[in-house]
Coordinates of C-alpha atoms in Angstrom, one line a residue:
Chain D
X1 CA -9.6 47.7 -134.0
X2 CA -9.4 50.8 -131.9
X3 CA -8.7 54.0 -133.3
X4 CA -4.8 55.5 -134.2
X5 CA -4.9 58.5 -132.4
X6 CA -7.2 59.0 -129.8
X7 CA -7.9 62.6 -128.3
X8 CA -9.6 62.8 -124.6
X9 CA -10.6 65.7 -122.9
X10 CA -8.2 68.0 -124.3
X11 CA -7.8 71.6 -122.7
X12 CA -5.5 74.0 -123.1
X13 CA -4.9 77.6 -121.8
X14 CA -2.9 80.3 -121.9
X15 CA -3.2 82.7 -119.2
X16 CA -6.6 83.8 -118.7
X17 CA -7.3 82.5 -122.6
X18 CA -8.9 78.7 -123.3
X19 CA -7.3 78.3 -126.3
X20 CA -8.9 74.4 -126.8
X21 CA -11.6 73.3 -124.2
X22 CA -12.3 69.6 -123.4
X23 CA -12.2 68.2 -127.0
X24 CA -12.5 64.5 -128.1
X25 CA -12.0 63.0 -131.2
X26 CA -10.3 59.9 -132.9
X27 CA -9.0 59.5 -135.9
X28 CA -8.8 55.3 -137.2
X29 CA -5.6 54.6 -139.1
X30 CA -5.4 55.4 -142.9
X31 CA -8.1 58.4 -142.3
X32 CA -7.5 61.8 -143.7
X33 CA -9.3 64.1 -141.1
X34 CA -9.0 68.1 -141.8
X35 CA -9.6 70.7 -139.2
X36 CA -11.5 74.3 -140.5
X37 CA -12.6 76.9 -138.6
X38 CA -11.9 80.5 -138.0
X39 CA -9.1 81.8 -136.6
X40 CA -8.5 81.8 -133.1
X41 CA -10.9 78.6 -133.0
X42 CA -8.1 76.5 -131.5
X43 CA -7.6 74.3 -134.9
X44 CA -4.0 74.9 -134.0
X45 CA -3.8 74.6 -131.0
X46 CA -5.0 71.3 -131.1
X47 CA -3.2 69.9 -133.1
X48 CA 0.1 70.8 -131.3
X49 CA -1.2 69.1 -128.4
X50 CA -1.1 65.9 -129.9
X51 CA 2.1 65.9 -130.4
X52 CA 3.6 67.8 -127.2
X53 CA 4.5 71.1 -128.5
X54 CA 1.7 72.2 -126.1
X55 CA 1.2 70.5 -122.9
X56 CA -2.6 69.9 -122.2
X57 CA -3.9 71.2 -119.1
X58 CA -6.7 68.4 -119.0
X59 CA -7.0 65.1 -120.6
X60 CA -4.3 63.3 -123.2
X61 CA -3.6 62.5 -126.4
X62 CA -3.4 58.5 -127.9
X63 CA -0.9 57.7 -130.7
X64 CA -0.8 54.0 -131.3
X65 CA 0.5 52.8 -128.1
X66 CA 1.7 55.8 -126.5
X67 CA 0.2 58.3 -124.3
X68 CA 1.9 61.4 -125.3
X69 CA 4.0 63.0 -123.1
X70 CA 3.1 60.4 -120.5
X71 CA 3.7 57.0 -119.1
X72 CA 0.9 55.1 -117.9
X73 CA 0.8 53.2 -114.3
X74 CA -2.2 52.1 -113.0
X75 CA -4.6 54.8 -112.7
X76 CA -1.7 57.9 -113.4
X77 CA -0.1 59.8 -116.3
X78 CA 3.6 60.8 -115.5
X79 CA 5.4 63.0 -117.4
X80 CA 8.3 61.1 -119.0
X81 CA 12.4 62.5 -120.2
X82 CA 12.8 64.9 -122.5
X83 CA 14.3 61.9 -124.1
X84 CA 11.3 59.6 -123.9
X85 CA 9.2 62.3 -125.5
X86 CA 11.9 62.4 -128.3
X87 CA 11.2 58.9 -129.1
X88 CA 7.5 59.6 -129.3
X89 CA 7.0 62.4 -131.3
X90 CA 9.6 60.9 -133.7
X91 CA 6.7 58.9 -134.8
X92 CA 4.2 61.9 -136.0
X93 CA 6.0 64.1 -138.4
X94 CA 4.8 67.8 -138.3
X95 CA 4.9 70.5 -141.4
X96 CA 4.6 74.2 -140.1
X97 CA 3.1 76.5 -141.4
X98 CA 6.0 79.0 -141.5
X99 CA 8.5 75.5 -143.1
X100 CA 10.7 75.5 -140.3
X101 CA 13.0 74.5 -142.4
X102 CA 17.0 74.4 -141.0
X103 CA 18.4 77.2 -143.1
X104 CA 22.0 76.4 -142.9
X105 CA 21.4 72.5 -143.8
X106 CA 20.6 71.5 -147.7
X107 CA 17.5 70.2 -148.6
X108 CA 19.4 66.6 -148.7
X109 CA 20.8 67.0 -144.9
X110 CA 16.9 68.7 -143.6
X111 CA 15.5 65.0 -144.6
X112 CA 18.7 62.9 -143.3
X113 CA 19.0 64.6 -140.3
X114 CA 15.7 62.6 -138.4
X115 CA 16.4 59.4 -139.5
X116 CA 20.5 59.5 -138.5
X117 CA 20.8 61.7 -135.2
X118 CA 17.2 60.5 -134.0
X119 CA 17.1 56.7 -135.3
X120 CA 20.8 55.9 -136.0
X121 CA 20.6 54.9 -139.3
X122 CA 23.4 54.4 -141.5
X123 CA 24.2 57.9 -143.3
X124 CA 24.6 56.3 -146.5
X125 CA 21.5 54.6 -146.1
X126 CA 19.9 57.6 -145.2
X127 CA 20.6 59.7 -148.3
X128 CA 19.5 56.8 -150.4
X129 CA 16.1 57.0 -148.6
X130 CA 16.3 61.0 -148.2
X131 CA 17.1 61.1 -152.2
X132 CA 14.0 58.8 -153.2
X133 CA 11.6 60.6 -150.7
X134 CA 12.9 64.0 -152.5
X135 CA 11.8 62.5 -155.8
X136 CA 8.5 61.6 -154.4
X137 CA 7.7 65.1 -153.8
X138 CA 9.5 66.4 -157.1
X139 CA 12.8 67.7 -155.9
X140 CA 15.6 65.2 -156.4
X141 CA 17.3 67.7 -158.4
X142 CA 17.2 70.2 -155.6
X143 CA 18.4 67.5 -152.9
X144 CA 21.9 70.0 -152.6
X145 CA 19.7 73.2 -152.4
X146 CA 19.9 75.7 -149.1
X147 CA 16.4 76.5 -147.7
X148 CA 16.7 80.3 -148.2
X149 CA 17.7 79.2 -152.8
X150 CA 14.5 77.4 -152.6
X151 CA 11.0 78.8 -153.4
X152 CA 8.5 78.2 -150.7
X153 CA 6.1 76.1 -152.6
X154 CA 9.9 73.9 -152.5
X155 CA 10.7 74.5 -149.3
X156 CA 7.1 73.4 -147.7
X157 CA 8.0 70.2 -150.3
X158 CA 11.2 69.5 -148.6
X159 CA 9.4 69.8 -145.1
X160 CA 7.2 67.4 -145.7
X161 CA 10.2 65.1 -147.0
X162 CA 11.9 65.7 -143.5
X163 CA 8.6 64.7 -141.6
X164 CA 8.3 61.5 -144.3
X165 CA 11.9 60.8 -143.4
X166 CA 11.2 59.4 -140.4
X167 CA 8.7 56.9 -141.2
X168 CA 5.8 58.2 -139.1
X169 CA 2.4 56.5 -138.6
X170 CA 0.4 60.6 -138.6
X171 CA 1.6 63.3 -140.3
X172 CA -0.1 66.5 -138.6
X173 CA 0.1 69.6 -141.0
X174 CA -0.3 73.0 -139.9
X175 CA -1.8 75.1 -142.0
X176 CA 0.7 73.9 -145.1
X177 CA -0.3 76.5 -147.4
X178 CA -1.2 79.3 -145.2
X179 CA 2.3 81.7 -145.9
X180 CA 3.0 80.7 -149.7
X181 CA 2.2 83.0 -153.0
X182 CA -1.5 81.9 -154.2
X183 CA 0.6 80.4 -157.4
X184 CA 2.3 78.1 -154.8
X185 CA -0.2 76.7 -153.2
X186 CA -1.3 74.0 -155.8
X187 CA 2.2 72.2 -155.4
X188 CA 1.9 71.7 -152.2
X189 CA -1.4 70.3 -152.6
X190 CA -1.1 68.0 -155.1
X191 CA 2.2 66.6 -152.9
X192 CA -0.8 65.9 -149.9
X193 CA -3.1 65.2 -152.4
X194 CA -0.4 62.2 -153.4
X195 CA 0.0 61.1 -149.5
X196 CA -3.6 60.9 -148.8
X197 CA -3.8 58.1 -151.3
X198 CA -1.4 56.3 -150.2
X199 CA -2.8 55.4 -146.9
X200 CA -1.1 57.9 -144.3
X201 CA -3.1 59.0 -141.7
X202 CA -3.3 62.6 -141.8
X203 CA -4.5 65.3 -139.6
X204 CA -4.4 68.7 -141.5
X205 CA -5.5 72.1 -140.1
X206 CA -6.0 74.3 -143.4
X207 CA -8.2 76.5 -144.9
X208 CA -8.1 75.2 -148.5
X209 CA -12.0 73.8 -148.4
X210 CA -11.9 72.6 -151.9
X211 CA -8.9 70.4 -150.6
X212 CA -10.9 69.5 -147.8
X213 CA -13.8 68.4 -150.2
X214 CA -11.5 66.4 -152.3
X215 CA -9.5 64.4 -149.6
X216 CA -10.7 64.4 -146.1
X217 CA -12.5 61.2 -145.0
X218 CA -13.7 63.6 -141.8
X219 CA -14.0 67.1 -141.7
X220 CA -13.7 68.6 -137.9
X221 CA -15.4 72.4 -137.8
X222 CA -14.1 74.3 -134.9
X223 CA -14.6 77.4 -133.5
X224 CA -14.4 79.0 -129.5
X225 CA -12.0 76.0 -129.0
X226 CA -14.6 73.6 -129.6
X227 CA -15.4 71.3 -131.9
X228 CA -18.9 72.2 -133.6
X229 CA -19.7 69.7 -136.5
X230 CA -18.1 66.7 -137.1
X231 CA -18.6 64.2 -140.1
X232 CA -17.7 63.3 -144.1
X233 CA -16.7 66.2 -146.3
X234 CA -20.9 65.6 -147.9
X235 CA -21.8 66.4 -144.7
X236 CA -20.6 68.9 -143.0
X237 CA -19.6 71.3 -146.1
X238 CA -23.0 70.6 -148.3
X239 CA -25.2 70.1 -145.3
X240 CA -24.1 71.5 -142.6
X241 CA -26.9 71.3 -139.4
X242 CA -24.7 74.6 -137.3
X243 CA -25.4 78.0 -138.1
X244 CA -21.9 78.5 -136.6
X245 CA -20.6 76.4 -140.1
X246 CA -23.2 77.6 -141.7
X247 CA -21.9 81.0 -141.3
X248 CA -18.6 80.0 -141.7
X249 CA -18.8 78.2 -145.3
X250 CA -20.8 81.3 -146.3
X251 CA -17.8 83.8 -145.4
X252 CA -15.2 81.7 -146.7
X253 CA -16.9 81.3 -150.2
X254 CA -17.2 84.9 -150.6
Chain R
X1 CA 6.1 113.8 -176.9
X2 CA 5.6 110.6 -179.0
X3 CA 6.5 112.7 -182.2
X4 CA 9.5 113.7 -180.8
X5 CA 10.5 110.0 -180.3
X6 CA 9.4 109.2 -183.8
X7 CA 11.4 112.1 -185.4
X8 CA 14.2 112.8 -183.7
X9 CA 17.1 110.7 -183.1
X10 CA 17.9 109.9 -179.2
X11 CA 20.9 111.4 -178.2
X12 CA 23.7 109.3 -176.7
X13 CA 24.5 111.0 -173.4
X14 CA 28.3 110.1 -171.9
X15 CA 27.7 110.2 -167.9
X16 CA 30.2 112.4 -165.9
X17 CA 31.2 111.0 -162.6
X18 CA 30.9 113.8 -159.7
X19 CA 34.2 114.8 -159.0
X20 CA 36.1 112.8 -156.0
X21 CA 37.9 115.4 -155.1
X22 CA 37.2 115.0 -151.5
X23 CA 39.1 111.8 -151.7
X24 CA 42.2 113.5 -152.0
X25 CA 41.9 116.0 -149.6
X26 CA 41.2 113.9 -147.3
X27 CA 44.1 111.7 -147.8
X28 CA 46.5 114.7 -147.8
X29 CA 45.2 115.6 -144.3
X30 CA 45.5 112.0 -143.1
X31 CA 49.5 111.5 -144.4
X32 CA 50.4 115.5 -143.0
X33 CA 49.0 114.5 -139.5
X34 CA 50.6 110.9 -139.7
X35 CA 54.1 112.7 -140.8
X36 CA 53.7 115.1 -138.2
X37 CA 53.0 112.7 -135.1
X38 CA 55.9 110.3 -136.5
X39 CA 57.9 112.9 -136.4
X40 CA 56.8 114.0 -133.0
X41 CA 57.7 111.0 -132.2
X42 CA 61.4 110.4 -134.1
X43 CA 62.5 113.8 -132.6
X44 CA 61.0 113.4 -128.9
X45 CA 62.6 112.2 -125.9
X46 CA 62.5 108.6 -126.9
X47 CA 65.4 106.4 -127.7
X48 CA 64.2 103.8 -130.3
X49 CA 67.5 101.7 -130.0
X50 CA 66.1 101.0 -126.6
X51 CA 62.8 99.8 -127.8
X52 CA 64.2 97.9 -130.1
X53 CA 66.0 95.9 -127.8
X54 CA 63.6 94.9 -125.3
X55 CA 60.8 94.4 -128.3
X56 CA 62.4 90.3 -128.0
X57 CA 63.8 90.4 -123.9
X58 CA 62.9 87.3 -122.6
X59 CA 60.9 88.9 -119.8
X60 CA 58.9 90.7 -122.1
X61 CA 58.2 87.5 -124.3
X62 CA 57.1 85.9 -121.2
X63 CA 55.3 88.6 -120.0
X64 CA 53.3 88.7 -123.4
X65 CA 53.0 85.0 -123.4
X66 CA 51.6 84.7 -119.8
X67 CA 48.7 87.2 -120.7
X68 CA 47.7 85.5 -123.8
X69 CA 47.8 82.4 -121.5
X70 CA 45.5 84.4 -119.0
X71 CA 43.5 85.6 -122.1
X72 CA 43.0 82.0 -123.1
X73 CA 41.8 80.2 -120.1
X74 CA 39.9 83.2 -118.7
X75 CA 37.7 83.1 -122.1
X76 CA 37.5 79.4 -121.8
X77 CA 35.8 79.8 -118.7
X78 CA 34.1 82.8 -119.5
X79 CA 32.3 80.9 -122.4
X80 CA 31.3 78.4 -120.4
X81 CA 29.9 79.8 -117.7
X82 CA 28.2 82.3 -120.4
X83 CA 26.7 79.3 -122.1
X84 CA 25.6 77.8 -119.1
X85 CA 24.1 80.7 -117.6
X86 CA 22.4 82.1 -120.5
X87 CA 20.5 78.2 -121.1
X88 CA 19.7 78.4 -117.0
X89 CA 18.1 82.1 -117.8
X90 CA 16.1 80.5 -120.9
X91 CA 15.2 77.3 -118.4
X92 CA 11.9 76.4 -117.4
X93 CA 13.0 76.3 -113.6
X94 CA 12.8 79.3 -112.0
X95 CA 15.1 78.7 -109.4
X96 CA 17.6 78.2 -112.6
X97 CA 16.5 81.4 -114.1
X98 CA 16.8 83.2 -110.7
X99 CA 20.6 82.0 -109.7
X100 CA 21.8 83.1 -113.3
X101 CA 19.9 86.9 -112.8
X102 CA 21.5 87.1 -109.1
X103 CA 25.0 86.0 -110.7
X104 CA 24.6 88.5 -113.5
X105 CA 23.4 91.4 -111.1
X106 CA 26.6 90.7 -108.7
X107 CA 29.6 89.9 -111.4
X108 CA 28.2 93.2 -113.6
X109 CA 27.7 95.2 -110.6
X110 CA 31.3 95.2 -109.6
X111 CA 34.3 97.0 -111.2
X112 CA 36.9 93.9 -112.5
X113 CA 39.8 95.5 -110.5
X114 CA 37.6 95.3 -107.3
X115 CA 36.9 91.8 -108.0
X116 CA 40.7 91.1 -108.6
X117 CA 41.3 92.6 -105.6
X118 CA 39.2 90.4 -104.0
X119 CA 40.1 87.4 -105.1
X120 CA 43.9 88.2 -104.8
X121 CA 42.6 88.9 -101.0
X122 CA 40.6 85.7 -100.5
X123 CA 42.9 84.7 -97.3
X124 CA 41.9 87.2 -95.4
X125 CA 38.4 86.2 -95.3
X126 CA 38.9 82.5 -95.5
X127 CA 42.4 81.4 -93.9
X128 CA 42.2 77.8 -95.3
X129 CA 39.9 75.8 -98.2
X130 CA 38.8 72.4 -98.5
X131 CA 36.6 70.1 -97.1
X132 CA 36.7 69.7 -93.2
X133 CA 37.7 66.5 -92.1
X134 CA 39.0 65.6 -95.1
X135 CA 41.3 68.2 -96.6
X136 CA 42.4 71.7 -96.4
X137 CA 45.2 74.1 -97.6
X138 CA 46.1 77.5 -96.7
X139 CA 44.6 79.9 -98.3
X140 CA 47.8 82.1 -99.5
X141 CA 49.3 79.3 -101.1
X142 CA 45.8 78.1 -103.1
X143 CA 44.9 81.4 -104.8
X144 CA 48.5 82.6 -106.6
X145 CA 48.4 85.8 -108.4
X146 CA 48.0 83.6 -111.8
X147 CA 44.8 81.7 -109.9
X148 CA 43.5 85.3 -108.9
X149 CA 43.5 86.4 -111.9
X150 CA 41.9 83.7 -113.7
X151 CA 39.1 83.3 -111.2
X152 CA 38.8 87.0 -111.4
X153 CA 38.5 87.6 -115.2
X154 CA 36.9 83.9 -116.0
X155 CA 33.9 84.7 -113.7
X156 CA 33.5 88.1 -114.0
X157 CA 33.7 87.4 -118.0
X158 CA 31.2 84.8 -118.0
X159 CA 28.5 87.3 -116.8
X160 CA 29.2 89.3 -120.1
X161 CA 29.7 86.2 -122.2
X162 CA 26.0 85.3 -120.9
X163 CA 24.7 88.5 -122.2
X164 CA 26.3 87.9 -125.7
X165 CA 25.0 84.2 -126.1
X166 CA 21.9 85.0 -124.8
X167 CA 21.3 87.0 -127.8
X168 CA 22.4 84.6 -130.1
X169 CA 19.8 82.2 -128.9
X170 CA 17.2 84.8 -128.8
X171 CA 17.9 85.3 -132.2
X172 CA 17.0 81.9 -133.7
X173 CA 13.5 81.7 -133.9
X174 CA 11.0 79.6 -131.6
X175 CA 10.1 77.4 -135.1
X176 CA 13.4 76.4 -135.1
X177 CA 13.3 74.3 -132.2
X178 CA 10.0 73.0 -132.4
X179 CA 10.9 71.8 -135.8
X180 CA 13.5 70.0 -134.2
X181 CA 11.7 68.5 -131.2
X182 CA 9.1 67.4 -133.9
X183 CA 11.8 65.2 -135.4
X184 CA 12.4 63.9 -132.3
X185 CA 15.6 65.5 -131.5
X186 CA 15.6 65.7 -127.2
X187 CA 16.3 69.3 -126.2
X188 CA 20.5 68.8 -126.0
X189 CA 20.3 67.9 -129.4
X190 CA 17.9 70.5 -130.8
X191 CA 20.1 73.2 -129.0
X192 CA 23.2 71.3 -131.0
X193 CA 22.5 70.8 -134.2
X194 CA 20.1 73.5 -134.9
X195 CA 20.5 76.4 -132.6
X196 CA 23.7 77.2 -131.7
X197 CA 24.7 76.7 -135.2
X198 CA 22.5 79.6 -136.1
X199 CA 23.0 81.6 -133.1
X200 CA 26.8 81.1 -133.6
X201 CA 26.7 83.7 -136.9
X202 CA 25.0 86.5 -133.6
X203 CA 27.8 85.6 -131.0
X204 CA 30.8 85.5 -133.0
X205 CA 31.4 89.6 -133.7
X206 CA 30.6 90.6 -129.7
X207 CA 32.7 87.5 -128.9
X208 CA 35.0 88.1 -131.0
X209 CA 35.1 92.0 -129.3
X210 CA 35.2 90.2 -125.7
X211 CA 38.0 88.3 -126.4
X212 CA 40.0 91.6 -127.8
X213 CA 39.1 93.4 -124.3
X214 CA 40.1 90.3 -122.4
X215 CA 43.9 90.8 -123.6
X216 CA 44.1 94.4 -122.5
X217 CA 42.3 93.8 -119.0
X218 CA 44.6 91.0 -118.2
X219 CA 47.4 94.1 -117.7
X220 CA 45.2 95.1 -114.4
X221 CA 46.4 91.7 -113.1
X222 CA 50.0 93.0 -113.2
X223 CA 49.1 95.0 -109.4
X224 CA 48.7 91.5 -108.2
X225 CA 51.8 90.8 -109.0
X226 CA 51.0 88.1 -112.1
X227 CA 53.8 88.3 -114.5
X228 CA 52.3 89.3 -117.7
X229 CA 53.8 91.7 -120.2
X230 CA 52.9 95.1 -117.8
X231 CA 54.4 93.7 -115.1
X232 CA 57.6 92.6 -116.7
X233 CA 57.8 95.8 -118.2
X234 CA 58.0 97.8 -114.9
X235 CA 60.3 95.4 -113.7
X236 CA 63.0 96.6 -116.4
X237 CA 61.9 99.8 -116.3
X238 CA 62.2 100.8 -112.4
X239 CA 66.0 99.1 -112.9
X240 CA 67.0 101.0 -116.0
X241 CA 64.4 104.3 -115.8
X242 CA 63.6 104.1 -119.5
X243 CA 59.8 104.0 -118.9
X244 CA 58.5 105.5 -122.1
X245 CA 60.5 103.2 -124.0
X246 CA 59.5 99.6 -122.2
X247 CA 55.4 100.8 -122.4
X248 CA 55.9 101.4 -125.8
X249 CA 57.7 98.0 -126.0
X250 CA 54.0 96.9 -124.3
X251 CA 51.8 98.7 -126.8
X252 CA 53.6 97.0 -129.6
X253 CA 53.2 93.5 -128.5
X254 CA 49.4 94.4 -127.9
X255 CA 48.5 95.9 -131.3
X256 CA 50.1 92.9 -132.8
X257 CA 48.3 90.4 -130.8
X258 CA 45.3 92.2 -131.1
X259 CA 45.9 92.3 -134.8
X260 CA 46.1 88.5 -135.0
X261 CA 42.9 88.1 -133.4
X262 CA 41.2 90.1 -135.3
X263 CA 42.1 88.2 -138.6
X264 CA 41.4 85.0 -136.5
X265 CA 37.6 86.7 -136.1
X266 CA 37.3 87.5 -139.8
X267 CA 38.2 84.0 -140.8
X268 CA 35.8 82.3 -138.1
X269 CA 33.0 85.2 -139.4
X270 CA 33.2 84.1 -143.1
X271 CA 33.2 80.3 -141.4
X272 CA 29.9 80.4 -140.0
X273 CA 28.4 82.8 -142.9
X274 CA 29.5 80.3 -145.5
X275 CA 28.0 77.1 -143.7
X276 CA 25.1 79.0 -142.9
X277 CA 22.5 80.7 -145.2
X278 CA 22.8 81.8 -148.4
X279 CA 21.4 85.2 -148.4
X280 CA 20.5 85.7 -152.0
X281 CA 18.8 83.4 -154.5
X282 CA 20.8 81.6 -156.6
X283 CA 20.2 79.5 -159.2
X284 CA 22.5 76.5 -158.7
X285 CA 22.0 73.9 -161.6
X286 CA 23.3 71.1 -160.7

């Protein structure tokens, strides 16, 4: 069976910058697959060039059986509707680094609005789902909670709900952990730590390595907007064959 | 310094308040001026009777009535050429981006009496309107006073309208809509649901001021003739010669409409504060 997500030739610049240049990769179905690298190594980039938030300038991105941002027809990509691309991406759920979070929405209406402006459902039927997802990441009893009266360990918690809302086959996560208090961080975690076991396919961009370690079924090292090392967690962060990770692993375990 | 804590007793200081003297001078300087000007006022050449009884003259109730209807319609327009305009200067297209900065330029550049004016004096460039072949009507008869007016104040409004919404989008951040489009909102419905809700809390105080100035310039449509409170005004007044008394009739009905509004904009204020965010922390057990 062919791979979930499948990344070809991806490029992406701004301006005079090559923020990403000409990266492959797939990730099968089920696989947890973490991106490291320092910053400015396009970790980020990439990722929101799979789903759309940045167009490539070369080469495409595969989810299932869409070519994001594009239809197929014979031997050309065309750009599809703003609409069309809707209906794509609301099949890979995103969490932000920053939360993103829609401040004058509770946490409830953040997770029920996907599933009934995007997919129609039945509102009642949402909240029953939005209330049971809020439970699965240990907030049900914050479901009627405004973004700005939750802390941000919570408010990454309900992000994650909004993205699990909408029943998507990838959950991409940048940098989840990146702008919470260190006591924070852990929470979040063990939330991802949760998902990862039960068979969503993940791509996360982070710099938590001993997540990485625990969870990733592939660990991607970046840097210059390329990818440099690729394989399991045993691999690339205990035997590591790049100085360029090498390097890396040593600075980031200072 | 720790053996004075352990022998001594501390002493329970009573805090004095700094006198608010100030305050009161103040206040008597305030009510002497205001007695003063009111009785400027009771004792100058001013007959009150007669303000009193054109405060409720039909003409004048009209007049008031026709430039809150100008006021109304010219903002409706206004706003949605503002929100219009300030999405095409936020668009991708340039050509979008460029029509909205050349309408800005133009409608800011000139005075709103001068684009009254020119409105009001649309036949003179262009004798008839419509579509040849199929329609057309004179000019004269097309663009009233009233439709001057309305063109005049709705367009030229809409360029400061775009300015005011502008900034209300600007002021939701970029995270907002991406966090939208991830959900798979399209763009219409990321801009409905999560922006302009936001950007709503920016807009409403300049609005809010936009709307106040709208009342008071509709009076410049009164030298094209359009029968708002101004214009009815002068009509009594070069009859009977009590002009003092019929603008003061004018600046009454203004204070008190502008009075209303201003409530109306506190109201819609605590609206969109209270559906927005909650700016403190609170601990809400549920």
């Amino acid at each position: 069976m062919s791979a979930l997500v499948e990344i070809v030739g991806v490029t992406k610049r701004f301006g005079a910058f090559t923020a990403v240049k000409d990266v492959s990769m797939e990730v099968a179905e089920g696989q947890v697959v973490c991106i490291i690298g320092p910053s400015g190594s396009g970790k980020s980039t990439l990722l929101r060039c799979i789903n759309h938030l940045e167009a490539p300038d070369h080469g495409f991105v595969r989810v299932a059986d869409d070519i994001i941002g594009y239809r197929v027809a014979g031997e050309k990509l065309y750009e599809v509707s703003d609409r069309e691309l809707a209906r794509q991406r609301s099949r890979i759920g995103m969490v932000f680094q920053q939360f993103n979070l829609f401040p004058h929405m509770t946490a409830l209406q953040n997770v029920t609005e996907g599933p009934v402006l995007v997919q129609g459902k039945d509102p009642a039927q949402a909240r029953t789902e939005a209330m049971a997802i809020l439970e699965r990441v240990g907030l049900g009893n914050r479901s009627a909670h405004y973004p700005a009266q939750l802390s941000g360990g919570q408010q990454q918690r309900v992000a994650i709900a909004r993205a699990l809302a909408l029943r998507p086959s990838l959950v991409l996560f940048d940098e989840p952990t990146s702008s919470l208090d260190p006591e924070l961080v852990g929470e979040v975690l063990q939330v991802m730590r949760e998902l990862a076991m039960t068979g969503l396919t993940m791509i996360v961009v982070t710099h938590e390595i001993g997540f990485a370690r625990e969870v990733a079924d592939k660990i991607v090292f970046m840097d210059g907007g390329r990818i440099v090392e690729t394989g399991t967690a045993q691999q690339v962060l205990m035997t590591p064959t790049e100085g360029r990770t090498k390097a890396f692993l040593a600075a980031v375990r200072e | 310094m720790s053996m004075l804590q352990a022998e001594q007793p501390r002493p329970s200081y009573v805090i004095v308040k700094r006198p608010t003297i100030w305050r009161y001078v103040f206040a008597a300087a305030v009510l002497v001026s205001l007695a003063l000007i009111v009785r400027a006022f009771a004792i100058g050449k001013i007959d009150w009777s007669v303000v009193r009884y054109y405060l409720f003259d039909p003409d004048i109730i009209s007049g008031i009535g026709n430039s809150i209807i100008l006021t109304f319609l010219a903002m409706v327009i206004g706003i949605v050429i503002g929100l219009v305009m300030a999405l095409m200067l936020s668009s991708s297209n340039m050509v979008l981006r460029y029509f909205a900065r050349g309408y800005l330029y133009v409608f800011r550049s000139i005075p709103m009496l001068l684009q009254l004016l020119l409105w009001y004096n649309l036949a003179l460039v262009f004798p008839t309107i419509g579509i040849p072949g199929l329609f057309a009507y004179n000019t004269v008869e097309v663009v009233t006073p009233f439709v001057a007016a309305l063109l005049a104040f709705g367009i030229g409004q809409g360029a400061y309208t775009t300015e005011v919404i502008r900034s209300g989008l600007l002021a939701v951040g970029k995270g907002q809509t991406e966090a939208a489009r991830s959900i798979g909102m399209t763009s219409g419905q990321a801009l409905r649901r999560v922006v302009l809700p936001q950007a709503m809390r920016v807009i409403i105080p300049p609005l809010g001021n936009e709307v106040i100035g709208m009342v008071k310039y509709t009076s410049l449509a009164s030298i094209i003739q359009y029968r708002e409170i101004i214009y009815s005004a002068q009509s009594i007044y070069y009859a009977n010669t009590m002009v003092i008394e019929l603008l003061m009739v004018c600046a009454a009905w203004y204070s008190v409409v502008v009075g209303l509004l201003s409530i109306a904009q506190h109201y819609l204020e605590r609206h969109f504060n209270r559906s927005a965010v909650p700016q403190t922390i609170v601990e809400v057990t549920a």
